[in-house]
């Protein structure tokens, strides 16, 4: 049984528009915090054999830090502040909860002792960095899918979201059908394009948009602002970090593309159970709900 203790809590010959955008997308592809006691602070020792060969838990303890992959450009989840040289967001806090579980310390101690080493990841790099053991966990708005479960272990979902379609208010778009023949910007390696195509089919919407994949969210937003694409599609809480008075969600009442985020770990590792127990404990204690409110993840 994991013991939970609650402490108060503390983004004319000129090339055609499409040709330019495709070139831009190709170039970018080459570039390639609350105070609670640890939600799973006693779980790391259960069932683990520190000296066991191939033990992920033993390797982390010997190293003295949990290596975590997070987002650097998703305000509210994972955002890197270059001025402060720190990461902040719900998923950053959750990584500290996991570290508290692994090292059998409190959440506060995990933060004070900086028991997590963060690496920013993209949808394309998340899985490979787990496979080559550069990362122990990936907590980076990683949607759980049947295909991904075949390659990595995932915790119980810690957040559920839906796909959103961000457009400029001046565009005049009022219906999803208005995106017929338009360009939708999505993130490389994400499931967004397939989910939009399935939604159009399910809803019987007569629209065939084009898609361009980019390496990061900021460049998708800047492309939207510049008028180079017509829509920025991504999970709604991710889009929330890029909302301002010039943009809006297109038909937000149409909910589709349910996204269940989980913490990913190496398939079959002894770390996987500890991570899942930690996430479950954080959910049961109300910590996750408090984090959602704290970071404005609506």
CSV table of C-alpha atoms in Angstrom, one decimal:
chain,number,residue,atom,x,y,z
A,1,UNK,CA,0.0,0.0,0.0
A,2,UNK,CA,1.4,3.4,-1.0
A,3,UNK,CA,1.2,6.0,1.8
A,4,UNK,CA,-0.1,9.4,0.6
A,5,UNK,CA,0.5,12.6,2.5
A,6,UNK,CA,-1.0,15.9,1.2
A,7,UNK,CA,0.9,19.1,1.7
A,8,UNK,CA,-0.5,22.4,0.3
A,9,UNK,CA,0.7,23.2,-3.4
A,10,UNK,CA,3.4,25.6,-3.2
A,11,UNK,CA,3.3,28.2,-24.3
A,12,UNK,CA,4.8,35.2,-61.3
A,13,UNK,CA,7.8,32.8,-61.0
A,14,UNK,CA,7.7,32.7,-57.2
A,15,UNK,CA,7.4,29.2,-55.6
A,16,UNK,CA,3.8,28.3,-54.7
A,17,UNK,CA,2.6,28.6,-51.2
A,18,UNK,CA,2.5,24.8,-50.8
A,19,UNK,CA,6.0,24.3,-52.2
A,20,UNK,CA,7.4,26.9,-49.8
A,21,UNK,CA,5.6,25.2,-46.8
A,22,UNK,CA,6.8,21.8,-47.8
A,23,UNK,CA,10.3,23.0,-48.0
A,24,UNK,CA,9.9,24.7,-44.6
A,25,UNK,CA,8.6,21.5,-43.1
A,26,UNK,CA,11.5,19.5,-44.5
A,27,UNK,CA,14.0,21.9,-43.1
A,28,UNK,CA,12.5,21.9,-39.6
A,29,UNK,CA,12.5,18.1,-39.7
A,30,UNK,CA,16.3,18.2,-40.0
A,31,UNK,CA,16.7,20.4,-37.0
A,32,UNK,CA,16.2,18.0,-35.1
A,33,UNK,CA,6.1,23.3,-9.7
A,34,UNK,CA,3.3,22.3,-6.0
A,35,UNK,CA,4.6,20.8,-2.8
A,36,UNK,CA,3.2,17.4,-2.0
A,37,UNK,CA,4.6,14.3,-0.4
A,38,UNK,CA,5.7,11.7,-2.9
A,39,UNK,CA,2.6,9.9,-4.2
A,40,UNK,CA,4.5,6.7,-4.5
A,41,UNK,CA,7.3,7.2,-2.0
A,42,UNK,CA,7.4,3.6,-0.7
A,43,UNK,CA,6.6,1.7,-4.0
A,44,UNK,CA,10.2,1.5,-5.4
A,45,UNK,CA,11.4,-1.0,-2.9
A,46,UNK,CA,8.5,-3.4,-3.4
A,47,UNK,CA,9.4,-6.4,-5.5
A,48,UNK,CA,12.7,-5.0,-6.8
A,49,UNK,CA,16.1,-6.6,-6.6
A,50,UNK,CA,18.7,-3.8,-6.7
A,51,UNK,CA,21.5,-6.2,-7.7
A,52,UNK,CA,19.4,-8.0,-10.4
A,53,UNK,CA,21.0,-8.0,-13.8
A,54,UNK,CA,19.1,-5.7,-16.2
A,55,UNK,CA,17.2,-3.9,-13.4
A,56,UNK,CA,16.2,-0.5,-14.5
A,57,UNK,CA,15.5,0.5,-10.8
A,58,UNK,CA,19.0,-0.5,-9.8
A,59,UNK,CA,20.6,1.5,-12.7
A,60,UNK,CA,18.6,4.6,-11.7
A,61,UNK,CA,19.6,4.3,-8.1
A,62,UNK,CA,23.2,3.7,-8.9
A,63,UNK,CA,23.2,6.8,-11.2
A,64,UNK,CA,21.5,8.9,-8.6
A,65,UNK,CA,18.9,10.6,-10.9
A,66,UNK,CA,15.9,9.7,-12.9
A,67,UNK,CA,16.4,10.5,-16.6
A,68,UNK,CA,13.1,11.9,-17.9
A,69,UNK,CA,12.0,12.9,-21.4
A,70,UNK,CA,9.6,15.9,-21.3
A,71,UNK,CA,8.2,18.6,-23.6
A,72,UNK,CA,9.9,22.0,-23.7
A,73,UNK,CA,7.3,23.9,-25.7
A,74,UNK,CA,3.9,22.9,-24.2
A,75,UNK,CA,3.0,25.5,-21.5
A,76,UNK,CA,1.2,23.8,-18.6
A,77,UNK,CA,2.7,20.4,-19.3
A,78,UNK,CA,6.3,20.8,-20.0
A,79,UNK,CA,7.9,24.2,-20.8
A,80,UNK,CA,11.6,25.2,-20.6
A,81,UNK,CA,12.2,28.8,-19.4
A,82,UNK,CA,15.6,29.8,-20.8
A,83,UNK,CA,15.9,32.7,-18.5
A,84,UNK,CA,15.4,30.6,-15.3
A,85,UNK,CA,17.0,27.5,-17.0
A,86,UNK,CA,14.2,25.4,-15.5
A,87,UNK,CA,11.4,23.2,-16.7
A,88,UNK,CA,7.9,23.8,-15.4
A,89,UNK,CA,4.5,22.1,-15.8
A,90,UNK,CA,2.3,19.3,-14.7
A,91,UNK,CA,4.4,16.6,-16.3
A,92,UNK,CA,7.6,18.1,-14.7
A,93,UNK,CA,5.9,17.8,-11.3
A,94,UNK,CA,4.8,14.2,-12.1
A,95,UNK,CA,8.4,13.3,-12.9
A,96,UNK,CA,9.4,14.4,-9.4
A,97,UNK,CA,6.6,12.3,-8.0
A,98,UNK,CA,8.0,9.3,-9.9
A,99,UNK,CA,11.6,10.1,-8.6
A,100,UNK,CA,10.2,10.3,-5.1
A,101,UNK,CA,8.8,6.7,-5.5
A,102,UNK,CA,12.0,5.3,-7.0
A,103,UNK,CA,14.3,6.8,-4.4
A,104,UNK,CA,11.8,6.3,-1.5
A,105,UNK,CA,11.8,10.0,-0.5
A,106,UNK,CA,9.1,12.7,-0.3
A,107,UNK,CA,8.1,14.8,-3.3
A,108,UNK,CA,9.7,17.9,-1.6
A,109,UNK,CA,13.0,16.0,-1.1
A,110,UNK,CA,13.0,14.9,-4.7
A,111,UNK,CA,12.7,18.5,-5.9
A,112,UNK,CA,15.2,19.8,-3.4
A,113,UNK,CA,17.8,17.2,-4.3
A,114,UNK,CA,17.1,17.6,-8.0
A,115,UNK,CA,16.6,13.8,-8.5
A,116,UNK,CA,15.4,14.2,-12.1
A,117,UNK,CA,17.5,15.0,-15.1
A,118,UNK,CA,15.3,16.4,-17.9
A,119,UNK,CA,15.7,16.0,-21.6
A,120,UNK,CA,13.3,17.6,-24.1
A,121,UNK,CA,11.8,15.3,-26.6
A,122,UNK,CA,9.6,15.4,-29.7
A,123,UNK,CA,7.0,12.9,-30.9
A,124,UNK,CA,9.7,11.4,-33.2
A,125,UNK,CA,12.4,11.0,-30.5
A,126,UNK,CA,10.3,9.8,-27.5
A,127,UNK,CA,10.4,6.1,-28.2
A,128,UNK,CA,13.9,5.7,-29.5
A,129,UNK,CA,15.4,7.4,-26.4
A,130,UNK,CA,13.6,4.9,-24.2
A,131,UNK,CA,14.8,2.0,-26.4
A,132,UNK,CA,18.5,3.0,-26.2
A,133,UNK,CA,18.3,3.6,-22.4
A,134,UNK,CA,19.1,7.3,-22.6
A,135,UNK,CA,15.8,7.9,-20.9
A,136,UNK,CA,14.1,6.0,-18.1
A,137,UNK,CA,10.7,7.5,-18.5
A,138,UNK,CA,8.9,9.7,-21.1
A,139,UNK,CA,6.3,12.0,-19.6
A,140,UNK,CA,5.5,14.2,-22.6
A,141,UNK,CA,1.8,14.3,-23.6
A,142,UNK,CA,2.4,10.7,-24.9
A,143,UNK,CA,-0.8,9.3,-26.2
A,144,UNK,CA,-1.4,5.6,-25.4
A,145,UNK,CA,-2.3,3.7,-28.5
A,146,UNK,CA,-2.5,-0.1,-29.2
A,147,UNK,CA,0.5,0.2,-31.6
A,148,UNK,CA,2.7,2.0,-29.0
A,149,UNK,CA,1.7,-0.5,-26.3
A,150,UNK,CA,3.4,-3.2,-28.4
A,151,UNK,CA,6.7,-1.4,-28.1
A,152,UNK,CA,6.6,0.3,-24.7
A,153,UNK,CA,5.0,0.0,-21.3
A,154,UNK,CA,2.5,2.8,-20.3
A,155,UNK,CA,1.2,3.8,-17.0
A,156,UNK,CA,-2.5,4.3,-16.2
A,157,UNK,CA,-3.6,7.5,-18.0
A,158,UNK,CA,-2.9,10.7,-16.0
A,159,UNK,CA,-4.8,13.0,-18.4
A,160,UNK,CA,-7.4,12.8,-21.1
A,161,UNK,CA,-7.7,15.3,-23.9
A,162,UNK,CA,-9.2,15.8,-27.3
A,163,UNK,CA,-7.9,17.2,-30.7
A,164,UNK,CA,-8.5,20.9,-31.4
A,165,UNK,CA,-8.4,22.9,-34.6
A,166,UNK,CA,-7.0,26.4,-34.1
A,167,UNK,CA,-7.7,29.0,-36.8
A,168,UNK,CA,-7.2,32.7,-37.1
A,169,UNK,CA,-10.3,34.7,-36.3
A,170,UNK,CA,-9.8,36.8,-39.5
A,171,UNK,CA,-9.9,33.6,-41.6
A,172,UNK,CA,-13.7,33.6,-41.7
A,173,UNK,CA,-13.9,29.9,-41.1
A,174,UNK,CA,-17.0,28.9,-39.1
A,175,UNK,CA,-17.3,25.2,-39.9
A,176,UNK,CA,-14.8,22.3,-40.1
A,177,UNK,CA,-16.0,21.8,-43.7
A,178,UNK,CA,-14.4,25.2,-44.5
A,179,UNK,CA,-11.0,23.4,-44.2
A,180,UNK,CA,-11.6,21.7,-47.5
A,181,UNK,CA,-8.5,22.1,-49.7
A,182,UNK,CA,-6.8,24.1,-46.9
A,183,UNK,CA,-3.5,23.3,-45.1
A,184,UNK,CA,-3.5,21.9,-41.6
A,185,UNK,CA,-0.2,22.0,-39.7
A,186,UNK,CA,0.5,19.0,-37.4
A,187,UNK,CA,3.4,17.7,-35.4
A,188,UNK,CA,5.8,15.1,-36.8
A,189,UNK,CA,5.2,11.7,-35.2
A,190,UNK,CA,1.8,12.6,-33.7
A,191,UNK,CA,-1.4,10.8,-34.3
A,192,UNK,CA,-3.3,14.1,-35.2
A,193,UNK,CA,-3.6,13.7,-38.9
A,194,UNK,CA,-5.2,10.2,-38.7
A,195,UNK,CA,-7.6,11.4,-36.0
A,196,UNK,CA,-8.8,14.3,-38.1
A,197,UNK,CA,-9.2,12.1,-41.2
A,198,UNK,CA,-11.2,9.6,-39.1
A,199,UNK,CA,-13.4,12.4,-37.6
A,200,UNK,CA,-14.2,13.8,-41.1
A,201,UNK,CA,-15.3,10.3,-42.1
A,202,UNK,CA,-17.3,9.7,-38.9
A,203,UNK,CA,-19.0,13.0,-39.0
A,204,UNK,CA,-19.7,12.8,-42.7
A,205,UNK,CA,-17.9,16.1,-43.4
A,206,UNK,CA,-17.2,16.7,-47.0
A,207,UNK,CA,-13.7,18.2,-46.7
A,208,UNK,CA,-10.2,17.1,-47.9
A,209,UNK,CA,-7.6,19.2,-46.3
A,210,UNK,CA,-3.9,18.9,-46.9
A,211,UNK,CA,-1.5,18.2,-44.0
A,212,UNK,CA,2.1,19.5,-43.3
A,213,UNK,CA,4.1,18.1,-40.5
A,214,UNK,CA,6.5,20.2,-38.5
A,215,UNK,CA,9.2,19.5,-35.9
A,216,UNK,CA,7.8,21.7,-33.1
A,217,UNK,CA,4.7,23.5,-32.0
A,218,UNK,CA,6.1,27.1,-32.0
A,219,UNK,CA,6.9,26.8,-35.8
A,220,UNK,CA,3.4,25.6,-36.5
A,221,UNK,CA,1.9,28.6,-34.6
A,222,UNK,CA,4.3,31.0,-36.4
A,223,UNK,CA,3.3,29.5,-39.7
A,224,UNK,CA,-0.4,30.0,-38.8
A,225,UNK,CA,0.3,33.6,-37.8
A,226,UNK,CA,2.1,34.2,-41.1
A,227,UNK,CA,-0.7,32.8,-43.1
A,228,UNK,CA,1.4,30.0,-44.5
A,229,UNK,CA,-1.0,27.4,-43.1
A,230,UNK,CA,-4.7,27.6,-42.4
A,231,UNK,CA,-5.1,25.6,-39.2
A,232,UNK,CA,-2.9,24.4,-36.3
A,233,UNK,CA,-4.2,21.0,-35.1
A,234,UNK,CA,-3.1,19.4,-31.8
A,235,UNK,CA,-4.5,18.4,-28.5
A,236,UNK,CA,-6.6,21.1,-27.0
A,237,UNK,CA,-4.7,21.6,-23.8
A,238,UNK,CA,-1.5,22.0,-25.9
A,239,UNK,CA,-3.2,24.6,-28.1
A,240,UNK,CA,-4.3,26.4,-24.9
A,241,UNK,CA,-0.7,27.5,-24.4
A,242,UNK,CA,-0.7,29.2,-27.8
A,243,UNK,CA,-4.1,30.9,-27.6
A,244,UNK,CA,-4.4,34.6,-27.9
A,245,UNK,CA,-7.0,37.2,-29.0
A,246,UNK,CA,-6.2,36.5,-32.7
A,247,UNK,CA,-7.1,32.8,-32.8
A,248,UNK,CA,-10.0,30.5,-31.9
A,249,UNK,CA,-11.0,26.9,-31.9
A,250,UNK,CA,-13.0,25.8,-34.9
A,251,UNK,CA,-16.3,24.1,-33.8
A,252,UNK,CA,-15.0,23.3,-30.3
A,253,UNK,CA,-18.3,21.5,-29.6
A,254,UNK,CA,-17.2,18.7,-31.9
A,255,UNK,CA,-15.2,16.5,-29.6
A,256,UNK,CA,-13.0,13.9,-31.3
A,257,UNK,CA,-9.7,12.1,-31.1
A,258,UNK,CA,-9.6,11.2,-27.4
A,259,UNK,CA,-6.0,11.3,-26.2
A,260,UNK,CA,-5.1,9.4,-23.0
A,261,UNK,CA,-1.6,10.4,-21.9
A,262,UNK,CA,0.5,7.9,-20.1
A,263,UNK,CA,4.1,7.7,-18.8
A,264,UNK,CA,6.1,5.5,-21.0
A,265,UNK,CA,8.9,3.1,-19.9
A,266,UNK,CA,10.9,0.3,-21.4
A,267,UNK,CA,8.9,-2.8,-22.2
A,268,UNK,CA,9.0,-5.3,-19.4
A,269,UNK,CA,11.3,-3.2,-17.1
A,270,UNK,CA,10.9,-3.3,-13.3
A,271,UNK,CA,10.4,0.4,-13.4
A,272,UNK,CA,7.1,0.1,-15.1
A,273,UNK,CA,5.2,-1.2,-12.1
A,274,UNK,CA,6.6,1.5,-9.9
A,275,UNK,CA,5.6,4.2,-12.3
A,276,UNK,CA,2.0,2.9,-12.7
A,277,UNK,CA,1.6,2.6,-8.9
A,278,UNK,CA,2.8,6.2,-8.6
A,279,UNK,CA,0.4,7.6,-11.2
A,280,UNK,CA,-2.5,5.6,-9.6
A,281,UNK,CA,-1.7,7.0,-6.2
A,282,UNK,CA,-1.4,10.5,-7.5
A,283,UNK,CA,-4.9,10.2,-9.1
A,284,UNK,CA,-6.4,8.6,-6.0
A,285,UNK,CA,-5.1,11.3,-3.7
A,286,UNK,CA,-6.5,14.2,-5.8
A,287,UNK,CA,-3.0,15.4,-6.6
A,288,UNK,CA,-3.5,15.1,-10.4
A,289,UNK,CA,-6.8,17.1,-10.2
A,290,UNK,CA,-5.0,19.8,-8.2
A,291,UNK,CA,-2.2,19.9,-10.8
A,292,UNK,CA,-4.7,20.2,-13.7
A,293,UNK,CA,-6.2,23.2,-11.9
A,294,UNK,CA,-2.8,24.7,-10.9
A,295,UNK,CA,-1.6,24.7,-14.5
A,296,UNK,CA,-4.9,25.7,-16.1
A,297,UNK,CA,-5.2,22.5,-18.1
A,298,UNK,CA,-8.9,22.8,-19.2
